mmCIF file of C-alpha atoms and ligand atoms in Angstrom:
data_model
loop_
_atom_site.group_PDB
_atom_site.id
_atom_site.type_symbol
_atom_site.label_atom_id
_atom_site.label_comp_id
_atom_site.label_asym_id
_atom_site.label_seq_id
_atom_site.Cartn_x
_atom_site.Cartn_y
_atom_site.Cartn_z
ATOM 1 C CA MET A 1 97.045 115.761 136.393
ATOM 2 C CA THR A 2 96.346 113.235 139.139
ATOM 3 C CA GLU A 3 96.070 109.562 138.257
ATOM 4 C CA GLU A 4 92.300 109.400 138.855
ATOM 5 C CA ASN A 5 91.661 112.506 136.730
ATOM 6 C CA ARG A 6 93.388 111.219 133.601
ATOM 7 C CA GLY A 7 91.017 111.466 130.645
ATOM 8 C CA LYS A 8 88.023 112.633 132.639
ATOM 9 C CA PHE A 9 87.017 115.282 130.067
ATOM 10 C CA ALA A 10 87.413 112.946 127.089
ATOM 11 C CA LEU A 11 85.288 110.275 128.769
ATOM 12 C CA PHE A 12 82.572 112.765 129.635
ATOM 13 C CA GLU A 13 82.563 114.114 126.081
ATOM 14 C CA ILE A 14 82.374 110.625 124.529
ATOM 15 C CA ILE A 15 79.532 109.475 126.780
ATOM 16 C CA ASN A 16 77.500 112.669 126.555
ATOM 17 C CA GLN A 17 78.037 113.526 122.898
ATOM 18 C CA THR A 18 74.406 112.891 122.053
ATOM 19 C CA ASN A 19 73.531 116.048 124.039
ATOM 20 C CA ALA A 20 75.826 117.969 121.710
ATOM 21 C CA TRP A 21 74.038 116.380 118.711
ATOM 22 C CA GLU A 22 70.699 117.387 120.181
ATOM 23 C CA GLY A 23 71.947 120.964 120.571
ATOM 24 C CA THR A 24 73.374 121.053 117.039
ATOM 25 C CA ILE A 25 70.163 120.314 115.126
ATOM 26 C CA PRO A 26 68.179 123.440 116.122
ATOM 27 C CA ILE A 27 71.234 125.654 115.604
ATOM 28 C CA VAL A 28 71.430 124.636 111.948
ATOM 29 C CA GLU A 29 67.656 124.686 111.486
ATOM 30 C CA GLY A 30 67.524 128.190 112.972
ATOM 31 C CA SER A 31 69.755 129.398 110.118
ATOM 32 C CA SER A 32 67.739 127.696 107.347
ATOM 33 C CA ASP A 33 66.776 130.889 105.510
ATOM 34 C CA ASN A 34 70.315 132.251 105.519
ATOM 35 C CA LEU A 35 71.730 128.907 104.418
ATOM 36 C CA LYS A 36 69.301 128.657 101.527
ATOM 37 C CA SER A 37 70.081 132.154 100.291
ATOM 38 C CA LEU A 38 73.826 131.596 100.730
ATOM 39 C CA SER A 39 73.645 128.484 98.560
ATOM 40 C CA MET A 40 71.668 130.109 95.719
ATOM 41 C CA GLY A 41 73.528 129.751 92.419
ATOM 42 C CA ILE A 42 76.312 127.696 94.019
ATOM 43 C CA LYS A 43 77.789 125.106 91.640
ATOM 44 C CA GLU A 44 80.453 123.653 93.885
ATOM 45 C CA VAL A 45 81.145 123.346 97.622
ATOM 46 C CA VAL A 46 84.599 122.900 99.137
ATOM 47 C CA PHE A 47 84.661 121.634 102.729
ATOM 48 C CA THR A 48 88.003 122.334 104.350
ATOM 49 C CA GLY A 49 89.772 121.920 107.689
ATOM 50 C CA CYS A 50 92.726 120.339 109.497
ATOM 51 C CA GLY A 51 92.966 117.199 111.652
ATOM 52 C CA SER A 52 89.584 115.927 112.801
ATOM 53 C CA ALA A 53 87.845 118.813 111.086
ATOM 54 C CA LEU A 54 89.328 117.653 107.782
ATOM 55 C CA ASN A 55 88.076 114.154 108.535
ATOM 56 C CA ALA A 56 84.627 115.617 109.150
ATOM 57 C CA ALA A 57 84.935 117.280 105.735
ATOM 58 C CA TRP A 58 85.783 113.879 104.213
ATOM 59 C CA VAL A 59 82.591 112.431 105.685
ATOM 60 C CA ILE A 60 80.381 115.377 104.770
ATOM 61 C CA ALA A 61 81.459 116.041 101.158
ATOM 62 C CA PRO A 62 80.255 112.746 99.594
ATOM 63 C CA LEU A 63 76.917 112.786 101.395
ATOM 64 C CA PHE A 64 76.422 116.472 100.616
ATOM 65 C CA GLN A 65 76.841 115.768 96.909
ATOM 66 C CA TYR A 66 74.609 112.682 97.183
ATOM 67 C CA TYR A 67 71.726 114.663 98.700
ATOM 68 C CA THR A 68 72.070 118.046 96.964
ATOM 69 C CA GLY A 69 73.458 117.061 93.556
ATOM 70 C CA ILE A 70 75.979 119.910 93.980
ATOM 71 C CA LYS A 71 79.594 118.963 93.348
ATOM 72 C CA ALA A 72 81.370 118.739 96.713
ATOM 73 C CA ARG A 73 84.836 117.821 97.872
ATOM 74 C CA ALA A 74 86.996 117.789 100.995
ATOM 75 C CA VAL A 75 90.341 119.568 100.854
ATOM 76 C CA PRO A 76 93.049 120.220 103.485
ATOM 77 C CA SER A 77 93.015 123.903 104.458
ATOM 78 C CA ALA A 78 96.664 124.350 103.486
ATOM 79 C CA ASP A 79 95.896 123.259 99.900
ATOM 80 C CA CYS A 80 93.169 125.919 99.661
ATOM 81 C CA VAL A 81 95.801 128.472 100.687
ATOM 82 C CA PHE A 82 98.831 127.334 98.722
ATOM 83 C CA PHE A 83 97.316 125.577 95.671
ATOM 84 C CA PRO A 84 93.984 127.351 95.110
ATOM 85 C CA ASP A 85 93.998 126.882 91.342
ATOM 86 C CA THR A 86 94.085 123.118 91.840
ATOM 87 C CA ILE A 87 90.981 123.339 94.044
ATOM 88 C CA TYR A 88 88.494 125.914 92.808
ATOM 89 C CA SER A 89 86.727 125.927 89.440
ATOM 90 C CA ARG A 90 86.875 129.148 87.429
ATOM 91 C CA GLY A 91 84.050 131.638 88.140
ATOM 92 C CA ASN A 92 82.860 132.491 91.626
ATOM 93 C CA SER A 93 80.157 129.909 92.076
ATOM 94 C CA THR A 94 82.025 128.065 94.839
ATOM 95 C CA LEU A 95 80.929 128.037 98.463
ATOM 96 C CA VAL A 96 83.834 127.378 100.835
ATOM 97 C CA VAL A 97 82.979 125.754 104.173
ATOM 98 C CA PRO A 98 85.872 126.014 106.667
ATOM 99 C CA ILE A 99 85.376 123.612 109.588
ATOM 100 C CA SER A 100 87.271 124.103 112.836
ATOM 101 C CA ARG A 101 86.415 123.264 116.436
ATOM 102 C CA SER A 102 88.534 126.138 117.764
ATOM 103 C CA GLY A 103 87.887 128.470 114.843
ATOM 104 C CA ASP A 104 91.479 129.622 115.249
ATOM 105 C CA THR A 105 93.580 127.031 113.398
ATOM 106 C CA THR A 106 95.905 129.125 111.264
ATOM 107 C CA GLU A 107 95.605 127.259 107.939
ATOM 108 C CA THR A 108 91.816 127.151 108.191
ATOM 109 C CA VAL A 109 91.578 130.873 108.972
ATOM 110 C CA MET A 110 93.916 131.507 106.022
ATOM 111 C CA ALA A 111 91.793 129.277 103.762
ATOM 112 C CA CYS A 112 88.761 131.378 104.689
ATOM 113 C CA GLU A 113 90.641 134.627 104.054
ATOM 114 C CA SER A 114 91.975 133.504 100.701
ATOM 115 C CA ALA A 115 88.539 132.278 99.550
ATOM 116 C CA GLN A 116 87.038 135.641 100.461
ATOM 117 C CA ALA A 117 89.867 137.458 98.683
ATOM 118 C CA ARG A 118 88.901 135.488 95.541
ATOM 119 C CA GLY A 119 85.306 136.691 95.907
ATOM 120 C CA MET A 120 83.875 133.398 97.146
ATOM 121 C CA LYS A 121 81.205 133.033 99.810
ATOM 122 C CA THR A 122 82.174 131.283 103.033
ATOM 123 C CA LEU A 123 80.164 129.394 105.616
ATOM 124 C CA SER A 124 82.137 128.468 108.731
ATOM 125 C CA ILE A 125 81.350 125.644 111.117
ATOM 126 C CA THR A 126 82.962 126.057 114.538
ATOM 127 C CA CYS A 127 82.299 125.443 118.227
ATOM 128 C CA ASN A 128 83.848 128.720 119.349
ATOM 129 C CA PRO A 129 81.795 131.937 119.060
ATOM 130 C CA ASP A 130 84.833 134.087 119.931
ATOM 131 C CA SER A 131 87.047 132.726 117.192
ATOM 132 C CA GLN A 132 88.571 134.368 114.148
ATOM 133 C CA LEU A 133 86.468 132.204 111.831
ATOM 134 C CA ALA A 134 83.244 133.176 113.591
ATOM 135 C CA ARG A 135 84.065 136.849 113.031
ATOM 136 C CA MET A 136 85.160 136.735 109.423
ATOM 137 C CA SER A 137 82.799 134.401 107.506
ATOM 138 C CA SER A 138 79.823 135.397 105.361
ATOM 139 C CA GLU A 139 77.786 133.087 107.600
ATOM 140 C CA THR A 140 78.761 130.971 110.626
ATOM 141 C CA LEU A 141 77.199 127.990 112.342
ATOM 142 C CA ILE A 142 78.372 128.068 115.947
ATOM 143 C CA LEU A 143 77.966 124.710 117.638
ATOM 144 C CA ALA A 144 78.584 125.862 121.215
ATOM 145 C CA PRO A 145 76.988 122.719 122.764
ATOM 146 C CA ALA A 146 79.706 120.654 121.054
ATOM 147 C CA SER A 147 82.691 122.572 122.472
ATOM 148 C CA GLU A 148 85.199 120.509 124.416
ATOM 149 C CA LYS A 149 87.751 120.622 127.219
ATOM 150 C CA ALA A 150 89.832 117.625 126.090
ATOM 151 C CA VAL A 151 92.470 118.217 123.424
ATOM 152 C CA VAL A 152 91.247 115.219 121.417
ATOM 153 C CA THR A 153 88.051 115.817 119.484
ATOM 154 C CA THR A 154 85.138 113.465 120.066
ATOM 155 C CA GLN A 155 81.735 115.142 120.446
ATOM 156 C CA SER A 156 82.824 118.105 118.348
ATOM 157 C CA VAL A 157 83.690 115.989 115.334
ATOM 158 C CA THR A 158 80.472 113.961 115.362
ATOM 159 C CA SER A 159 78.486 117.183 115.865
ATOM 160 C CA MET A 160 80.278 118.942 113.003
ATOM 161 C CA VAL A 161 79.439 115.993 110.729
ATOM 162 C CA LEU A 162 75.814 116.172 111.856
ATOM 163 C CA CYS A 163 75.874 119.895 111.090
ATOM 164 C CA GLY A 164 77.076 119.094 107.542
ATOM 165 C CA GLN A 165 74.289 116.527 107.167
ATOM 166 C CA MET A 166 71.718 119.092 108.299
ATOM 167 C CA LEU A 167 73.170 121.581 105.836
ATOM 168 C CA ALA A 168 72.703 119.064 103.006
ATOM 169 C CA ALA A 169 69.124 118.417 104.138
ATOM 170 C CA ILE A 170 68.225 122.117 104.315
ATOM 171 C CA ILE A 171 69.800 123.029 100.976
ATOM 172 C CA SER A 172 68.071 120.105 99.237
ATOM 173 C CA ASP A 173 64.757 120.800 101.032
ATOM 174 C CA ASN A 174 64.780 117.193 102.193
ATOM 175 C CA THR A 175 62.361 117.005 105.113
ATOM 176 C CA GLU A 176 62.622 113.211 105.288
ATOM 177 C CA LEU A 177 66.360 113.535 105.849
ATOM 178 C CA ILE A 178 65.829 116.148 108.584
ATOM 179 C CA GLU A 179 63.401 113.782 110.331
ATOM 180 C CA GLN A 180 65.936 110.953 110.102
ATOM 181 C CA LEU A 181 68.728 113.141 111.492
ATOM 182 C CA ARG A 182 66.510 114.166 114.399
ATOM 183 C CA THR A 183 66.385 110.538 115.538
ATOM 184 C CA LEU A 184 70.172 110.267 115.925
ATOM 185 C CA PRO A 185 70.493 111.606 119.515
ATOM 186 C CA THR A 186 67.977 109.066 120.876
ATOM 187 C CA ILE A 187 69.440 106.157 118.906
ATOM 188 C CA GLY A 188 72.933 107.303 119.899
ATOM 189 C CA ARG A 189 72.118 107.316 123.621
ATOM 190 C CA THR A 190 70.960 103.701 123.635
ATOM 191 C CA LEU A 191 73.916 102.692 121.479
ATOM 192 C CA ILE A 192 76.557 104.413 123.627
ATOM 193 C CA ASP A 193 75.222 102.689 126.748
ATOM 194 C CA LYS A 194 75.354 99.366 124.946
ATOM 195 C CA ILE A 195 78.824 99.636 123.368
ATOM 196 C CA HIS A 196 80.772 101.178 126.245
ATOM 197 C CA ALA A 197 81.690 97.756 127.626
ATOM 198 C CA ILE A 198 82.813 96.261 124.303
ATOM 199 C CA GLY A 199 84.874 99.385 123.529
ATOM 200 C CA HIS A 200 86.512 98.982 126.957
ATOM 201 C CA ARG A 201 87.205 95.300 126.350
ATOM 202 C CA ILE A 202 88.744 95.794 122.909
ATOM 203 C CA GLY A 203 90.775 98.750 124.173
ATOM 204 C CA GLU A 204 92.310 96.562 126.876
ATOM 205 C CA ASN A 205 93.012 93.591 124.590
ATOM 206 C CA ASP A 206 96.799 93.564 124.825
ATOM 207 C CA ALA A 207 97.137 91.137 121.913
ATOM 208 C CA ILE A 208 96.482 94.199 119.727
ATOM 209 C CA ASN A 209 99.485 96.396 119.021
ATOM 210 C CA LYS A 210 98.531 98.034 115.720
ATOM 211 C CA PHE A 211 95.315 99.281 114.179
ATOM 212 C CA ALA A 212 93.853 99.677 110.686
ATOM 213 C CA PHE A 213 90.502 101.289 109.890
ATOM 214 C CA VAL A 214 88.862 100.801 106.515
ATOM 215 C CA GLY A 215 85.703 102.104 104.895
ATOM 216 C CA ASN A 216 84.275 102.715 101.439
ATOM 217 C CA GLY A 217 82.716 105.934 100.129
ATOM 218 C CA PRO A 218 81.720 108.281 102.949
ATOM 219 C CA TYR A 219 82.951 105.746 105.478
ATOM 220 C CA TYR A 220 86.514 106.403 104.370
ATOM 221 C CA GLY A 221 86.293 109.777 106.172
ATOM 222 C CA LEU A 222 85.164 107.931 109.299
ATOM 223 C CA ALA A 223 88.096 105.533 108.947
ATOM 224 C CA ARG A 224 90.454 108.526 108.867
ATOM 225 C CA GLU A 225 88.912 109.904 112.045
ATOM 226 C CA CYS A 226 89.179 106.510 113.788
ATOM 227 C CA GLN A 227 92.860 106.181 112.939
ATOM 228 C CA LEU A 228 93.506 109.717 114.176
ATOM 229 C CA LYS A 229 91.806 109.027 117.522
ATOM 230 C CA VAL A 230 93.996 105.986 118.081
ATOM 231 C CA LYS A 231 97.134 107.728 116.854
ATOM 232 C CA GLU A 232 96.534 110.702 119.143
ATOM 233 C CA MET A 233 95.415 108.914 122.290
ATOM 234 C CA VAL A 234 97.224 105.579 122.098
ATOM 235 C CA LEU A 235 100.530 106.367 120.344
ATOM 236 C CA LEU A 236 100.551 103.003 118.535
ATOM 237 C CA PRO A 237 100.674 102.432 114.761
ATOM 238 C CA SER A 238 97.275 103.279 113.296
ATOM 239 C CA ASP A 239 96.294 103.681 109.641
ATOM 240 C CA SER A 240 93.217 104.213 107.525
ATOM 241 C CA TYR A 241 92.480 103.221 103.946
ATOM 242 C CA PRO A 242 89.638 103.137 101.464
ATOM 243 C CA LEU A 243 88.418 99.620 102.250
ATOM 244 C CA LEU A 244 89.214 97.720 99.072
ATOM 245 C CA ASP A 245 92.456 99.637 98.634
ATOM 246 C CA PHE A 246 93.746 97.900 101.753
ATOM 247 C CA ARG A 247 94.300 94.815 99.603
ATOM 248 C CA HIS A 248 96.608 96.751 97.301
ATOM 249 C CA GLY A 249 99.640 96.736 99.588
ATOM 250 C CA PRO A 250 98.686 97.524 103.203
ATOM 251 C CA LYS A 251 97.490 93.965 103.828
ATOM 252 C CA SER A 252 101.153 92.947 103.976
ATOM 253 C CA ASN A 253 101.095 94.261 107.563
ATOM 254 C CA VAL A 254 98.242 92.063 108.772
ATOM 255 C CA ASP A 255 99.057 89.567 111.506
ATOM 256 C CA LYS A 256 97.518 88.319 114.721
ATOM 257 C CA HIS A 257 98.361 91.592 116.486
ATOM 258 C CA MET A 258 96.505 93.908 114.082
ATOM 259 C CA LEU A 259 92.962 95.027 114.795
ATOM 260 C CA ILE A 260 91.259 95.688 111.457
ATOM 261 C CA THR A 261 88.076 97.680 111.885
ATOM 262 C CA ILE A 262 85.634 97.421 108.991
ATOM 263 C CA LEU A 263 83.118 100.274 108.760
ATOM 264 C CA MET A 264 80.446 98.450 106.838
ATOM 265 C CA SER A 265 78.270 100.206 104.278
ATOM 266 C CA ASP A 266 75.131 99.026 102.497
ATOM 267 C CA SER A 267 76.235 99.780 98.921
ATOM 268 C CA ALA A 268 79.461 97.744 99.072
ATOM 269 C CA LYS A 269 78.445 95.190 101.701
ATOM 270 C CA GLU A 270 79.149 92.064 99.652
ATOM 271 C CA ALA A 271 82.644 93.185 98.761
ATOM 272 C CA GLU A 272 83.198 94.157 102.384
ATOM 273 C CA ILE A 273 82.173 90.704 103.640
ATOM 274 C CA ALA A 274 84.624 89.116 101.173
ATOM 275 C CA PHE A 275 87.249 91.494 102.574
ATOM 276 C CA LEU A 276 86.424 90.363 106.133
ATOM 277 C CA GLU A 277 86.966 86.763 105.068
ATOM 278 C CA GLU A 278 90.361 87.619 103.605
ATOM 279 C CA MET A 279 91.426 89.372 106.817
ATOM 280 C CA LYS A 280 90.490 86.267 108.821
ATOM 281 C CA VAL A 281 92.590 84.091 106.519
ATOM 282 C CA LEU A 282 95.490 86.476 107.184
ATOM 283 C CA ASN A 283 94.940 86.023 110.960
ATOM 284 C CA GLY A 284 93.947 89.611 111.665
ATOM 285 C CA ILE A 285 91.703 90.479 114.619
ATOM 286 C CA THR A 286 88.527 91.922 113.133
ATOM 287 C CA LEU A 287 85.951 94.387 114.398
ATOM 288 C CA VAL A 288 82.920 94.961 112.184
ATOM 289 C CA ILE A 289 80.803 98.055 112.782
ATOM 290 C CA CYS A 290 77.582 97.692 110.850
ATOM 291 C CA GLU A 291 73.867 98.345 110.803
ATOM 292 C CA LYS A 292 72.952 94.721 111.519
ATOM 293 C CA ALA A 293 75.168 91.639 111.392
ATOM 294 C CA ASP A 294 74.166 88.772 109.107
ATOM 295 C CA SER A 295 75.271 85.156 109.545
ATOM 296 C CA ASP A 296 78.511 85.675 107.552
ATOM 297 C CA ILE A 297 79.574 88.545 109.773
ATOM 298 C CA ILE A 298 78.627 86.648 112.934
ATOM 299 C CA ARG A 299 80.649 83.636 111.761
ATOM 300 C CA MET A 300 83.791 85.541 110.837
ATOM 301 C CA ALA A 301 84.181 88.701 112.923
ATOM 302 C CA ASP A 302 85.986 88.653 116.263
ATOM 303 C CA TYR A 303 84.033 91.663 117.477
ATOM 304 C CA ILE A 304 80.765 93.106 116.172
ATOM 305 C CA VAL A 305 79.053 96.400 116.887
ATOM 306 C CA GLU A 306 75.558 96.713 115.425
ATOM 307 C CA VAL A 307 74.169 100.233 115.424
ATOM 308 C CA ASN A 308 70.575 99.072 114.745
ATOM 309 C CA SER A 309 69.491 102.486 113.495
ATOM 310 C CA ARG A 310 67.201 101.592 110.569
ATOM 311 C CA LEU A 311 68.732 104.616 108.884
ATOM 312 C CA PRO A 312 70.383 104.804 105.436
ATOM 313 C CA GLU A 313 74.160 104.514 105.247
ATOM 314 C CA PHE A 314 74.706 108.229 104.693
ATOM 315 C CA VAL A 315 72.583 109.169 107.702
ATOM 316 C CA ARG A 316 73.837 106.766 110.368
ATOM 317 C CA SER A 317 77.570 107.414 109.911
ATOM 318 C CA ILE A 318 78.285 109.238 113.195
ATOM 319 C CA LEU A 319 76.944 106.265 115.140
ATOM 320 C CA TYR A 320 80.045 104.328 114.027
ATOM 321 C CA LEU A 321 82.508 106.553 115.881
ATOM 322 C CA PRO A 322 81.789 106.242 119.641
ATOM 323 C CA VAL A 323 82.952 102.624 119.961
ATOM 324 C CA VAL A 324 86.313 103.528 118.448
ATOM 325 C CA GLN A 325 86.547 106.567 120.719
ATOM 326 C CA PHE A 326 86.052 104.193 123.681
ATOM 327 C CA ILE A 327 88.682 101.781 122.315
ATOM 328 C CA ALA A 328 91.213 104.616 121.981
ATOM 329 C CA TYR A 329 90.296 106.035 125.381
ATOM 330 C CA TYR A 330 90.712 102.796 127.344
ATOM 331 C CA ARG A 331 93.862 101.757 125.499
ATOM 332 C CA SER A 332 95.288 105.201 126.185
ATOM 333 C CA LEU A 333 94.719 104.767 129.929
ATOM 334 C CA MET A 334 96.210 101.285 129.793
ATOM 335 C CA GLN A 335 99.352 102.656 128.095
ATOM 336 C CA GLY A 336 99.717 105.197 130.911
ATOM 337 C CA CYS A 337 98.769 108.150 128.664
ATOM 338 C CA ASP A 338 96.342 110.979 129.371
ATOM 339 C CA PRO A 339 93.562 110.997 126.750
ATOM 340 C CA ASP A 340 92.786 114.628 127.618
ATOM 341 C CA ASN A 341 96.302 115.800 126.830
ATOM 342 C CA PRO A 342 98.142 113.555 124.389
ATOM 343 C CA ARG A 343 101.861 113.920 123.899
ATOM 344 C CA ASN A 344 102.999 116.756 121.584
ATOM 345 C CA LEU A 345 99.459 117.989 120.893
ATOM 346 C CA THR A 346 97.757 121.304 121.530
ATOM 347 C CA TYR A 347 94.081 122.277 121.441
ATOM 348 C CA PHE A 348 94.619 123.777 118.009
ATOM 349 C CA VAL A 349 97.637 124.531 115.875
ATOM 350 C CA ALA A 350 98.690 128.156 115.437
ATOM 351 C CA LEU A 351 101.447 128.617 112.885
ATOM 352 C CA ASP A 352 104.116 131.202 113.460
ATOM 353 C CA GLU A 353 103.215 134.369 111.479
ATOM 354 C CA ALA A 354 106.695 134.306 109.976
HETATM 355 C C1 F1P B 401 91.770 120.868 115.881
HETATM 356 C C2 F1P B 401 92.999 119.985 115.725
HETATM 357 C C3 F1P B 401 92.557 118.622 116.209
HETATM 358 C C4 F1P B 401 93.721 117.747 116.534
HETATM 359 C C5 F1P B 401 94.919 118.442 117.214
HETATM 360 C C6 F1P B 401 95.192 119.812 116.716
HETATM 361 O O1 F1P B 401 91.756 121.880 114.980
HETATM 362 O O2 F1P B 401 93.486 119.890 114.393
HETATM 363 O O3 F1P B 401 91.734 117.988 115.252
HETATM 364 O O4 F1P B 401 93.231 116.738 117.372
HETATM 365 O O5 F1P B 401 94.770 118.474 118.583
HETATM 366 O O6 F1P B 401 94.005 120.564 116.534
HETATM 367 P P1 F1P B 401 90.466 122.744 114.795
HETATM 368 O O7 F1P B 401 89.303 121.821 114.575
HETATM 369 O O8 F1P B 401 90.303 123.560 116.056
HETATM 370 O O9 F1P B 401 90.765 123.585 113.598
#
């Protein structure tokens, strides 16, 4: 890889991810009838995956339950394989949703196989039509427009979350939610143009040498994805926590070199602003990603990204990710890494059959 080509796929995929979102919506809508019949009589949904796909599951499960009223949880694929009785309720009213960009990650393929062997229905979400998952599931949503060349996931993960949101909307017959989701590509385009520069600036702030990402409720899944992007691309310490849990121990690590990114919700906003204040007292560098900043946020945060979506907290979530993808990308370049091919990583993980 020549110097000037480092990270060229990742950058393209971050900047253009709204095209992948635009392509995702009709793919899910086109399967509406199948999705409705697949979900008939379902009492529980298990979203499963590895890496970023598991983080997508963490974002989707709470909002799926919120909109459909059907019990939903996110579980690592390996747990579905090795500890199934700790995951599934008795009786076959569980729908298992394996999520995998490649569709070939061993644990996720095994999770799908083992769910089917237990008589459960499966609905796979993948970007690869030629994958094992695409061939084996009861139903598959193939998000080809979201496939990627870079090893690190950016547009695929936001598109897979959007796919999960669409699934929730279709199963709950929520046309208002579908209309809201349809606005995301346009809002996202304006936002990505606007935040590219601030993501670049934060990424190149060499006072920062460790990262923490915090969010409540469905934003905890986003926090996990943010920390993974930094860990993969930047190779510096990076952690994620449920927001208020950060005060129960992890705050011992805060100092003037830690960037603490607060993914701000609506439901817990007051508690989150109090948290921001505490991080300032501890001398942390703070980035707040929010719908709209009020005077408290403007007074206390070092960096602010407003998404200005006018969308509810469960709908706007993917808009929070691109700025962190930019931060990780530019810091990665600054550290001399290649964001397209991070150290020790492969496009997907295939376990040895043995
Ligand atoms: C993709 C994944 C990535 C991660 C790493 C290994 O798996 O887990 O999330 O960044 O490069 O592969 P999948 O989504 O294809 O199952």
